[in-house]
Amino acid sequence: MKKRIIIVTNKMQRGGVESALIPMLQVLVSQQYDITLLLIHRGGEWESRIPQGIMVEYADAIANPKEEIISLVKKGKFISAFIKAYYTFRVIHSKSPLIQSSYQSKLYHKSRDSYDIAISYYTPTGIPTFIVKNRINAKEKIVWIHFDISMTLQYSKKMSGLFNSYNQIICVSKDARDSFIHFLRNNKNISKKTFISYNLLDTERIDRLKDEVCSQYDICSVGRLVKCKGFDIAIKALRILQDKGLKLSWAVCGGGYEEERLKKLIAENQLEDSFFLLGSQDNPYKFINHSRIYVQTSLNEGYCLALQEARYLKKPIITTRFSGALEQIIDGETGLIVEATPEAVSRSIEQLINNAELQSTLIRNLQKSRADNTSYNVSYYLEH
């Protein structure tokens, strides 16, 4: 009998977590698992990319808490109405995002089905972690860590209790695992059930799309427009380069809440004609492929799928030092690793852009390495 697996994530939007999930789903379907994908939110741009054979469900959350509570009262379900009202109140008044997510998960209906394995894929914090813990019946529960937990959490005791509910903890890089274990070091059982599973790439899609015609830029970066991606560092670095007489163009593929602030910073630095926010792109690979170099300015990452994609496309790479970067890049051999400051980034760009021999060396070494992680057996931890 096929194992029944349910995977819970937020939304199939364009992003690194979702880009890693799709090839994982492809592998699991090919291995004859019975897969259900539970999405917290509808309408993600990449819902159409969910592989055939995946059962897609949507969490039944409250769209209008007041209306639902009134409806329950009219039906005479006073206890249910009180519970909904209580958790709605706690969500509204919670100061901690962690606690808020915990209470918010209580507003979702419990799954009627039972599964062999339930996976919270979008973690460490967020509603999926609590949905799997509190609302899904499964023989085994797994949480998938995509970030450096020390950069996102502040409540180690509460998180320790949360992760005690899971049978396995999967991290996407060695650094992410080390950081996770260190953060919860007072929990002696954590290290025994925490493992590494590197992200897979959808190489077929990358190969199909990378040669599409597009505008060409000297530098390309990919990532959501959020603070942890460090795009303010990129803008300031380009200003330094421009002041030195290097007329370079820099494009960023990605959208997010920082867009307006970054646009203002671009204008303040008079870079409207050289630093371009291209928005969320369904095909960022063509921009990476047609650029001269790839630069990642993140402050923290778990593994960084965009960096992995640039490696696969054999681009000369500059990356800031973050969790996962040291596992992907050998400094001076397959890329340059620098500190996350405008000065350090600008110096490395100037060094690389003016040194064709160094570019060739990085490309040649990348061609000898593998970036797709296809040799990794993604289903290993589902069978052990």
mmCIF file with all atom_site columns, C-alpha atoms in Angstrom, residues 201 206 210-211 214-222 284-296 305-319 328-330 332-337 352-353 355-371:
data_model
loop_
_atom_site.group_PDB
_atom_site.id
_atom_site.type_symbol
_atom_site.label_atom_id
_atom_site.label_alt_id
_atom_site.label_comp_id
_atom_site.label_asym_id
_atom_site.label_entity_id
_atom_site.label_seq_id
_atom_site.pdbx_PDB_ins_code
_atom_site.Cartn_x
_atom_site.Cartn_y
_atom_site.Cartn_z
_atom_site.occupancy
_atom_site.B_iso_or_equiv
_atom_site.pdbx_formal_charge
_atom_site.auth_seq_id
_atom_site.auth_comp_id
_atom_site.auth_asym_id
_atom_site.auth_atom_id
_atom_site.pdbx_PDB_model_num
ATOM 1  C CA . LEU A 1 201 ? 16.587 21.998 -8.738  1.00 0.00 ? 201 LEU A CA 1
ATOM 2  C CA . ILE A 1 206 ? 15.906 25.903 -16.136 1.00 0.00 ? 206 ILE A CA 1
ATOM 3  C CA . LYS A 1 210 ? 17.480 29.997 -19.753 1.00 0.00 ? 210 LYS A CA 1
ATOM 4  C CA . ASP A 1 211 ? 18.052 30.957 -23.402 1.00 0.00 ? 211 ASP A CA 1
ATOM 5  C CA . CYS A 1 214 ? 15.647 39.263 -22.622 1.00 0.00 ? 214 CYS A CA 1
ATOM 6  C CA . SER A 1 215 ? 17.336 42.534 -21.754 1.00 0.00 ? 215 SER A CA 1
ATOM 7  C CA . GLN A 1 216 ? 20.936 42.018 -20.695 1.00 0.00 ? 216 GLN A CA 1
ATOM 8  C CA . TYR A 1 217 ? 22.562 43.494 -17.599 1.00 0.00 ? 217 TYR A CA 1
ATOM 9  C CA . ASP A 1 218 ? 26.085 43.436 -16.206 1.00 0.00 ? 218 ASP A CA 1
ATOM 10 C CA . ILE A 1 219 ? 24.931 42.161 -12.832 1.00 0.00 ? 219 ILE A CA 1
ATOM 11 C CA . CYS A 1 220 ? 21.909 40.069 -11.880 1.00 0.00 ? 220 CYS A CA 1
ATOM 12 C CA . SER A 1 221 ? 20.445 39.233 -8.467  1.00 0.00 ? 221 SER A CA 1
ATOM 13 C CA . VAL A 1 222 ? 17.359 37.193 -7.604  1.00 0.00 ? 222 VAL A CA 1
ATOM 14 C CA . PRO A 1 284 ? 14.594 34.610 -13.732 1.00 0.00 ? 284 PRO A CA 1
ATOM 15 C CA . TYR A 1 285 ? 16.990 32.114 -15.346 1.00 0.00 ? 285 TYR A CA 1
ATOM 16 C CA . LYS A 1 286 ? 17.242 34.044 -18.605 1.00 0.00 ? 286 LYS A CA 1
ATOM 17 C CA . PHE A 1 287 ? 18.372 37.173 -16.742 1.00 0.00 ? 287 PHE A CA 1
ATOM 18 C CA . ILE A 1 288 ? 20.965 35.193 -14.770 1.00 0.00 ? 288 ILE A CA 1
ATOM 19 C CA . ASN A 1 289 ? 22.143 33.426 -17.910 1.00 0.00 ? 289 ASN A CA 1
ATOM 20 C CA . HIS A 1 290 ? 22.539 36.617 -19.961 1.00 0.00 ? 290 HIS A CA 1
ATOM 21 C CA . SER A 1 291 ? 24.257 38.640 -17.228 1.00 0.00 ? 291 SER A CA 1
ATOM 22 C CA . ARG A 1 292 ? 28.032 38.984 -16.843 1.00 0.00 ? 292 ARG A CA 1
ATOM 23 C CA . ILE A 1 293 ? 28.102 38.094 -13.142 1.00 0.00 ? 293 ILE A CA 1
ATOM 24 C CA . TYR A 1 294 ? 25.671 37.056 -10.420 1.00 0.00 ? 294 TYR A CA 1
ATOM 25 C CA . VAL A 1 295 ? 25.660 38.769 -7.008  1.00 0.00 ? 295 VAL A CA 1
ATOM 26 C CA . GLN A 1 296 ? 23.855 37.615 -3.840  1.00 0.00 ? 296 GLN A CA 1
ATOM 27 C CA . LEU A 1 305 ? 18.149 28.419 -4.061  1.00 0.00 ? 305 LEU A CA 1
ATOM 28 C CA . ALA A 1 306 ? 18.930 31.457 -6.253  1.00 0.00 ? 306 ALA A CA 1
ATOM 29 C CA . LEU A 1 307 ? 22.625 30.981 -5.547  1.00 0.00 ? 307 LEU A CA 1
ATOM 30 C CA . GLN A 1 308 ? 22.254 27.310 -6.411  1.00 0.00 ? 308 GLN A CA 1
ATOM 31 C CA . GLU A 1 309 ? 20.588 28.257 -9.716  1.00 0.00 ? 309 GLU A CA 1
ATOM 32 C CA . ALA A 1 310 ? 23.417 30.655 -10.563 1.00 0.00 ? 310 ALA A CA 1
ATOM 33 C CA . ARG A 1 311 ? 25.898 27.853 -9.875  1.00 0.00 ? 311 ARG A CA 1
ATOM 34 C CA . TYR A 1 312 ? 23.963 25.543 -12.169 1.00 0.00 ? 312 TYR A CA 1
ATOM 35 C CA . LEU A 1 313 ? 24.062 28.198 -14.909 1.00 0.00 ? 313 LEU A CA 1
ATOM 36 C CA . LYS A 1 314 ? 27.851 28.515 -14.421 1.00 0.00 ? 314 LYS A CA 1
ATOM 37 C CA . LYS A 1 315 ? 27.908 32.253 -13.785 1.00 0.00 ? 315 LYS A CA 1
ATOM 38 C CA . PRO A 1 316 ? 30.789 34.031 -12.032 1.00 0.00 ? 316 PRO A CA 1
ATOM 39 C CA . ILE A 1 317 ? 29.380 34.541 -8.531  1.00 0.00 ? 317 ILE A CA 1
ATOM 40 C CA . ILE A 1 318 ? 29.860 36.979 -5.678  1.00 0.00 ? 318 ILE A CA 1
ATOM 41 C CA . THR A 1 319 ? 27.991 36.211 -2.475  1.00 0.00 ? 319 THR A CA 1
ATOM 42 C CA . GLN A 1 328 ? 27.905 26.084 -2.048  1.00 0.00 ? 328 GLN A CA 1
ATOM 43 C CA . ILE A 1 329 ? 30.886 28.306 -2.832  1.00 0.00 ? 329 ILE A CA 1
ATOM 44 C CA . ILE A 1 330 ? 34.622 27.764 -2.384  1.00 0.00 ? 330 ILE A CA 1
ATOM 45 C CA . GLY A 1 332 ? 38.335 32.125 -4.882  1.00 0.00 ? 332 GLY A CA 1
ATOM 46 C CA . GLU A 1 333 ? 37.573 28.875 -6.744  1.00 0.00 ? 333 GLU A CA 1
ATOM 47 C CA . THR A 1 334 ? 33.850 28.744 -7.551  1.00 0.00 ? 334 THR A CA 1
ATOM 48 C CA . GLY A 1 335 ? 32.975 32.271 -6.462  1.00 0.00 ? 335 GLY A CA 1
ATOM 49 C CA . LEU A 1 336 ? 33.907 35.132 -4.173  1.00 0.00 ? 336 LEU A CA 1
ATOM 50 C CA . ILE A 1 337 ? 32.582 35.316 -0.609  1.00 0.00 ? 337 ILE A CA 1
ATOM 51 C CA . LEU A 1 352 ? 35.712 40.394 -10.901 1.00 0.00 ? 352 LEU A CA 1
ATOM 52 C CA . ILE A 1 353 ? 34.266 42.583 -13.631 1.00 0.00 ? 353 ILE A CA 1
ATOM 53 C CA . ASN A 1 355 ? 39.419 40.386 -14.479 1.00 0.00 ? 355 ASN A CA 1
ATOM 54 C CA . ALA A 1 356 ? 38.470 38.131 -17.400 1.00 0.00 ? 356 ALA A CA 1
ATOM 55 C CA . GLU A 1 357 ? 40.942 35.483 -16.261 1.00 0.00 ? 357 GLU A CA 1
ATOM 56 C CA . LEU A 1 358 ? 39.312 35.253 -12.827 1.00 0.00 ? 358 LEU A CA 1
ATOM 57 C CA . GLN A 1 359 ? 35.881 35.002 -14.431 1.00 0.00 ? 359 GLN A CA 1
ATOM 58 C CA . SER A 1 360 ? 37.104 32.154 -16.642 1.00 0.00 ? 360 SER A CA 1
ATOM 59 C CA . THR A 1 361 ? 38.623 30.369 -13.643 1.00 0.00 ? 361 THR A CA 1
ATOM 60 C CA . LEU A 1 362 ? 35.376 30.542 -11.668 1.00 0.00 ? 362 LEU A CA 1
ATOM 61 C CA . ILE A 1 363 ? 33.356 29.310 -14.648 1.00 0.00 ? 363 ILE A CA 1
ATOM 62 C CA . ARG A 1 364 ? 35.786 26.478 -15.341 1.00 0.00 ? 364 ARG A CA 1
ATOM 63 C CA . ASN A 1 365 ? 35.638 25.309 -11.722 1.00 0.00 ? 365 ASN A CA 1
ATOM 64 C CA . LEU A 1 366 ? 31.849 25.543 -11.668 1.00 0.00 ? 366 LEU A CA 1
ATOM 65 C CA . GLN A 1 367 ? 31.689 23.359 -14.755 1.00 0.00 ? 367 GLN A CA 1
ATOM 66 C CA . LYS A 1 368 ? 33.510 20.650 -12.806 1.00 0.00 ? 368 LYS A CA 1
ATOM 67 C CA . SER A 1 369 ? 31.057 20.796 -9.901  1.00 0.00 ? 369 SER A CA 1
ATOM 68 C CA . ARG A 1 370 ? 27.421 19.753 -9.535  1.00 0.00 ? 370 ARG A CA 1
ATOM 69 C CA . ALA A 1 371 ? 24.676 22.070 -8.371  1.00 0.00 ? 371 ALA A CA 1
#
